[in-house]
Coordinates of C-alpha atoms in Angstrom, one line a residue:
X1 CA 0.0 0.0 0.0
X2 CA 1.2 3.5 -0.8
X3 CA 2.3 5.4 2.3
X4 CA 2.3 2.4 4.5
X5 CA 5.4 0.9 6.2
X6 CA 5.7 -2.7 5.3
X7 CA 8.0 -5.0 7.2
X8 CA 11.1 -6.2 5.4
X9 CA 10.5 -9.9 5.6
X10 CA 13.6 -10.7 3.6
X11 CA 15.8 -9.9 6.6
X12 CA 14.4 -12.8 8.5
X13 CA 14.9 -15.3 5.6
X14 CA 18.4 -16.8 5.4
X15 CA 19.8 -16.3 1.9
X16 CA 21.8 -18.9 0.2
X17 CA 24.9 -17.4 -1.6
X18 CA 24.6 -17.5 -5.3
X19 CA 27.9 -19.4 -5.6
X20 CA 26.6 -22.1 -3.2
X21 CA 23.2 -22.3 -5.0
X22 CA 25.0 -22.9 -8.3
X23 CA 27.1 -25.7 -6.8
X24 CA 24.1 -27.3 -5.2
X25 CA 22.1 -27.4 -8.4
X26 CA 23.6 -30.6 -9.8
X27 CA 23.5 -32.3 -6.4
X28 CA 19.8 -31.4 -6.1
X29 CA 19.0 -32.8 -9.5
X30 CA 21.0 -36.0 -8.8
X31 CA 19.3 -36.5 -5.4
X32 CA 15.8 -35.9 -6.8
X33 CA 16.6 -38.3 -9.7
X34 CA 17.6 -41.0 -7.3
X35 CA 14.6 -40.6 -5.1
X36 CA 12.1 -40.6 -8.0
X37 CA 13.9 -43.6 -9.6
X38 CA 12.3 -45.7 -6.9
X39 CA 8.8 -44.4 -7.6
X40 CA 6.0 -46.1 -9.4
X41 CA 6.2 -44.2 -12.6
X42 CA 10.0 -44.9 -12.9
X43 CA 9.3 -48.6 -12.2
X44 CA 6.6 -48.7 -14.9
X45 CA 8.6 -46.7 -17.5
X46 CA 12.2 -47.3 -16.7
X47 CA 13.7 -46.5 -20.0
X48 CA 11.9 -43.1 -20.5
X49 CA 12.7 -42.2 -16.9
X50 CA 16.4 -43.1 -17.4
X51 CA 16.6 -41.0 -20.6
X52 CA 14.9 -38.1 -18.8
X53 CA 17.2 -38.4 -15.8
X54 CA 20.3 -38.5 -18.0
X55 CA 19.1 -35.4 -19.9
X56 CA 18.3 -33.4 -16.7
X57 CA 21.6 -34.4 -15.1
X58 CA 23.6 -33.3 -18.2
X59 CA 21.7 -30.0 -18.3
X60 CA 22.3 -29.2 -14.6
X61 CA 26.0 -29.9 -14.9
X62 CA 26.3 -27.9 -18.1
X63 CA 24.4 -25.0 -16.6
X64 CA 26.6 -25.0 -13.6
X65 CA 29.8 -25.0 -15.7
X66 CA 28.5 -22.1 -17.7
X67 CA 27.6 -20.0 -14.6
X68 CA 30.9 -20.7 -12.9
X69 CA 33.0 -19.8 -16.0
X70 CA 34.5 -16.3 -16.3
X71 CA 31.9 -14.1 -18.0
X72 CA 29.7 -17.2 -18.3
X73 CA 31.9 -18.4 -21.2
X74 CA 33.1 -21.9 -20.5
X75 CA 36.1 -23.3 -22.3
X76 CA 36.0 -25.8 -25.1
X77 CA 34.7 -29.2 -24.1
X78 CA 32.2 -28.2 -21.4
X79 CA 29.5 -30.1 -23.2
X80 CA 31.6 -33.2 -23.3
X81 CA 32.4 -32.8 -19.6
X82 CA 28.7 -32.5 -18.7
X83 CA 27.7 -35.5 -20.9
X84 CA 30.5 -37.7 -19.5
X85 CA 29.7 -36.9 -15.9
X86 CA 26.0 -37.6 -16.5
X87 CA 26.8 -40.9 -18.2
X88 CA 28.7 -42.0 -15.1
X89 CA 26.4 -40.5 -12.4
X90 CA 23.0 -41.7 -13.6
X91 CA 23.8 -45.4 -13.8
X92 CA 25.5 -45.3 -10.4
X93 CA 22.7 -43.6 -8.5
X94 CA 19.5 -44.9 -10.2
X95 CA 17.4 -47.7 -8.9
X96 CA 18.1 -51.2 -10.2
X97 CA 15.3 -51.4 -12.8
X98 CA 16.1 -48.0 -14.2
X99 CA 19.8 -48.8 -14.4
X100 CA 19.1 -52.1 -16.1
X101 CA 16.8 -50.5 -18.7
X102 CA 19.5 -48.0 -19.5
X103 CA 22.3 -50.4 -19.8
X104 CA 20.3 -53.1 -21.6
X105 CA 20.0 -51.0 -24.8
X106 CA 23.2 -51.7 -26.7
X107 CA 23.2 -48.4 -28.6
X108 CA 22.8 -46.3 -25.4
X109 CA 25.5 -48.3 -23.6
X110 CA 27.9 -47.8 -26.5
X111 CA 27.2 -44.1 -26.8
X112 CA 27.7 -43.6 -23.0
X113 CA 30.9 -45.6 -23.1
X114 CA 32.3 -43.6 -26.1
X115 CA 31.4 -40.3 -24.4
X116 CA 33.3 -41.3 -21.3
X117 CA 36.3 -42.6 -23.3
X118 CA 36.3 -39.4 -25.4
X119 CA 36.3 -37.3 -22.2
X120 CA 39.1 -39.3 -20.6
X121 CA 41.2 -39.1 -23.8
X122 CA 40.7 -35.4 -24.1
X123 CA 41.8 -34.8 -20.5
X124 CA 44.8 -37.2 -20.9
X125 CA 45.9 -35.2 -23.9
X126 CA 45.6 -31.9 -22.0
X127 CA 47.6 -33.4 -19.1
X128 CA 50.3 -34.7 -21.3
X129 CA 50.6 -31.4 -23.1
X130 CA 50.9 -29.5 -19.9
X131 CA 53.4 -31.9 -18.5
X132 CA 55.7 -31.5 -21.5
X133 CA 55.4 -27.8 -21.5
X134 CA 56.1 -27.3 -17.8
X135 CA 59.6 -26.7 -16.4
X136 CA 61.0 -27.6 -13.1
X137 CA 61.1 -30.8 -11.1
X138 CA 59.0 -33.9 -11.8
X139 CA 56.6 -32.9 -9.0
X140 CA 56.1 -29.5 -10.4
X141 CA 55.4 -30.9 -13.9
X142 CA 52.9 -33.3 -12.4
X143 CA 51.3 -30.4 -10.6
X144 CA 51.0 -28.6 -13.9
X145 CA 49.5 -31.6 -15.6
X146 CA 46.9 -32.0 -12.7
X147 CA 46.1 -28.3 -13.1
X148 CA 45.2 -28.8 -16.7
X149 CA 42.5 -31.4 -16.0
X150 CA 41.1 -30.4 -12.6
X151 CA 39.1 -27.3 -11.6
X152 CA 41.2 -24.9 -9.4
X153 CA 39.1 -25.6 -6.3
X154 CA 39.3 -29.3 -6.7
X155 CA 43.0 -29.1 -7.5
X156 CA 43.6 -27.2 -4.2
X157 CA 41.7 -29.9 -2.3
X158 CA 43.7 -32.7 -3.9
X159 CA 47.0 -31.0 -3.2
X160 CA 46.0 -30.3 0.4
X161 CA 44.9 -33.8 1.1
X162 CA 47.9 -35.3 -0.6
X163 CA 50.1 -33.1 1.5
X164 CA 48.2 -34.0 4.6
X165 CA 48.7 -37.7 4.0
X166 CA 52.4 -37.3 3.3
X167 CA 52.9 -35.4 6.6
X168 CA 50.8 -37.7 8.7
X169 CA 52.3 -41.0 7.4
X170 CA 55.9 -40.2 6.6
X171 CA 57.3 -36.9 8.1
X172 CA 58.4 -38.3 11.4
X173 CA 62.0 -37.2 11.8
X174 CA 62.0 -34.3 9.3
X175 CA 63.6 -31.0 10.4
X176 CA 61.5 -27.9 10.5
X177 CA 61.5 -25.9 7.2
X178 CA 63.7 -22.8 7.8
X179 CA 65.9 -21.6 4.9
X180 CA 69.4 -20.3 5.6
X181 CA 68.4 -16.7 4.8
X182 CA 65.3 -16.8 7.2
X183 CA 64.6 -16.6 10.9
X184 CA 62.2 -19.2 12.2
X185 CA 59.9 -18.8 15.2
X186 CA 58.1 -21.9 16.6
X187 CA 54.4 -21.8 17.3
X188 CA 53.6 -25.3 18.3
X189 CA 54.8 -25.8 21.9
X190 CA 51.6 -24.5 23.6
X191 CA 49.3 -26.4 21.2
X192 CA 50.9 -29.9 21.3
X193 CA 49.3 -31.1 24.6
X194 CA 45.8 -30.0 23.6
X195 CA 45.9 -31.5 20.0
X196 CA 47.6 -34.7 21.3
X197 CA 44.8 -35.1 23.8
X198 CA 42.3 -34.5 21.0
X199 CA 43.9 -37.2 18.9
X200 CA 43.7 -39.7 21.8
X201 CA 40.0 -38.9 22.4
X202 CA 39.4 -39.3 18.7
X203 CA 40.9 -42.8 18.7
X204 CA 38.6 -43.8 21.5
X205 CA 35.6 -42.2 19.8
X206 CA 36.3 -44.1 16.5
X207 CA 36.5 -47.4 18.4
X208 CA 33.3 -46.9 20.4
X209 CA 31.3 -45.6 17.4
X210 CA 32.5 -48.4 15.2
X211 CA 31.5 -51.0 17.8
X212 CA 28.1 -49.6 18.4
X213 CA 27.1 -48.9 14.8
X214 CA 28.5 -52.4 13.7
X215 CA 25.6 -53.9 15.7
X216 CA 23.1 -51.9 13.6
X217 CA 24.6 -51.6 10.1
X218 CA 27.9 -53.0 8.9
X219 CA 28.2 -50.7 5.9
X220 CA 27.5 -47.6 7.9
X221 CA 30.0 -48.7 10.6
X222 CA 32.8 -49.0 8.0
X223 CA 31.9 -45.7 6.4
X224 CA 32.0 -43.9 9.8
X225 CA 35.3 -45.7 10.6
X226 CA 36.9 -44.5 7.3
X227 CA 35.7 -40.9 8.0
X228 CA 37.0 -41.1 11.6
X229 CA 40.4 -42.5 10.4
X230 CA 40.7 -39.7 7.9
X231 CA 39.9 -37.1 10.5
X232 CA 42.5 -38.7 12.8
X233 CA 45.1 -38.5 10.0
X234 CA 44.2 -34.8 9.6
X235 CA 44.8 -34.1 13.3
X236 CA 48.1 -36.0 13.3
X237 CA 49.3 -34.2 10.2
X238 CA 48.3 -30.8 11.6
X239 CA 50.1 -31.5 14.9
X240 CA 53.3 -32.5 13.1
X241 CA 53.0 -29.6 10.6
X242 CA 52.9 -27.0 13.4
X243 CA 56.5 -28.0 14.2
X244 CA 57.6 -28.5 10.6
X245 CA 56.3 -25.1 9.5
X246 CA 57.3 -22.3 11.8
X247 CA 56.7 -18.6 11.1
X248 CA 59.5 -17.2 9.1
X249 CA 61.1 -13.7 8.8
X250 CA 62.4 -13.5 5.2
X251 CA 64.3 -10.8 3.4
X252 CA 61.2 -9.1 2.1
X253 CA 58.4 -10.1 4.5
X254 CA 56.9 -12.5 7.0
X255 CA 55.8 -15.9 6.0
X256 CA 52.9 -16.6 8.3
X257 CA 52.0 -20.2 8.7
X258 CA 49.8 -22.4 10.9
X259 CA 50.7 -25.9 10.0
X260 CA 49.7 -27.0 6.5
X261 CA 46.3 -25.2 6.8
X262 CA 47.3 -21.6 6.5
X263 CA 50.1 -19.9 4.7
X264 CA 50.2 -16.2 3.8
X265 CA 53.1 -14.0 2.9
X266 CA 53.1 -10.5 4.4
X267 CA 55.5 -7.9 2.9
X268 CA 57.2 -5.7 5.4
X269 CA 55.8 -2.6 3.7
X270 CA 52.3 -3.9 4.2
X271 CA 52.6 -4.0 8.0
X272 CA 51.2 -0.8 9.6
X273 CA 52.1 -1.7 13.2
X274 CA 53.0 -4.6 15.4
X275 CA 51.6 -5.3 18.9
X276 CA 52.2 -7.9 21.6
X277 CA 48.5 -9.0 21.7
X278 CA 45.0 -7.6 21.4
X279 CA 44.7 -4.0 22.7
X280 CA 41.3 -3.9 24.3
X281 CA 38.6 -6.2 22.9
X282 CA 39.5 -8.6 20.2
X283 CA 38.6 -7.1 16.8
X284 CA 35.8 -8.7 14.9
X285 CA 35.2 -9.0 11.2
X286 CA 36.1 -11.1 8.2
X287 CA 39.4 -9.4 7.9
X288 CA 40.8 -10.8 11.2
X289 CA 42.9 -14.0 10.9
X290 CA 43.4 -15.4 14.4
X291 CA 45.9 -18.2 14.3
X292 CA 46.1 -18.7 18.1
X293 CA 44.7 -22.2 18.5
X294 CA 42.5 -22.4 21.7
X295 CA 44.4 -19.4 23.1
X296 CA 45.0 -15.7 22.6
X297 CA 47.6 -14.1 20.4
X298 CA 50.9 -12.7 21.7
X299 CA 51.9 -11.1 18.4
X300 CA 49.5 -9.1 16.3
X301 CA 50.2 -7.7 12.8
X302 CA 48.0 -4.8 11.7
X303 CA 48.2 -4.4 8.0
X304 CA 48.3 -1.2 6.0
X305 CA 46.4 -2.7 3.2
X306 CA 44.3 -5.9 2.9
X307 CA 46.1 -9.0 1.6
X308 CA 44.4 -11.9 -0.2
X309 CA 44.6 -15.4 1.4
X310 CA 43.7 -18.4 -0.7
X311 CA 40.9 -20.5 0.7
X312 CA 40.1 -24.2 0.1
X313 CA 36.7 -23.2 -1.4
X314 CA 35.5 -20.0 -2.8
X315 CA 37.2 -16.7 -3.6
X316 CA 40.3 -15.5 -1.7
X317 CA 39.7 -14.0 1.7
X318 CA 40.8 -10.4 2.5
X319 CA 43.0 -10.2 5.6
X320 CA 43.6 -6.9 7.5
X321 CA 44.8 -8.2 10.9
X322 CA 46.8 -11.4 11.8
X323 CA 47.0 -12.8 15.3
X324 CA 49.8 -15.3 16.2
X325 CA 50.6 -17.4 19.2
X326 CA 54.4 -17.9 19.3
X327 CA 56.5 -19.9 21.7
X328 CA 58.9 -17.0 22.1
X329 CA 57.2 -13.8 21.0
X330 CA 59.7 -11.3 22.3
X331 CA 62.5 -12.1 19.8
X332 CA 60.0 -12.2 17.0
X333 CA 58.6 -8.8 17.8
X334 CA 62.0 -7.3 18.3
X335 CA 63.3 -8.6 14.9
X336 CA 60.1 -7.6 13.1
X337 CA 60.1 -4.1 14.5
X338 CA 63.7 -3.7 13.5
X339 CA 62.8 -4.6 9.9
X340 CA 59.7 -2.6 9.7
X341 CA 61.0 0.5 11.5

């Protein structure tokens, strides 16, 4: 009504970010397709339902690839990517009768197999080309090859998980990473007892949960056991990486690290001031990066300009303040103030 004050109902409705909504679209289509594949209409018409599910899955994946691409212009091969993923997903998640109807048709089975083989061949050619063109060590060339076939977000996840496994399983007697031209400052002493206790409790939790759930469902018990074991490896890797990756003062800036989880380079000219902790109340906001694990910082860097920190998912995060918990903060603060003036 004109002249009336209407309540803003949108403020009370939680909004899903557009990026998350785009990512959820294929999952929603797949979940709905799986649920309806067990329905009466799908059971009575398995082949039409399978074709419809295949088409909708391909459309959802393709639409997501278009929206996630820069300026909504995906690269060459996005149609092949969507079709190949749909050809793999639909037979895996559909009910038995729908899957059988889809795979019993020789022409459809051959077309789906050729689509998947074409996708794999295309990705293999991209990886081989990137590997040959890259310079550096074999690991760096393999990283370039992986970057040619995986989306950036997925590539970061794969690298982080591979790094986590390497640290958890193999890095037992490795010396902390501190180049000759750098000063290293440990940040693990205070956190070791807490994280070690967490690891012990996690072992007990895995055993108890596995025993209880095994009485109800064997498959669910082993799935939970695998997830718990993966989480335990993460805790062990994080505990070890806190010692292996100290904070470094380099020639041109500070390499701030918190295990293998956080790493951000801060140039000296980007530091406005340095403090020995929070002055007054702890600042709030998305720009605050507090790396003091279950404690309070004893070294705080206030930045003159925001810096970007890469995240596992989503866009880079802007950082304006960094809080650290160091084993010996006084030498670090003195050396940093001497370099920043």
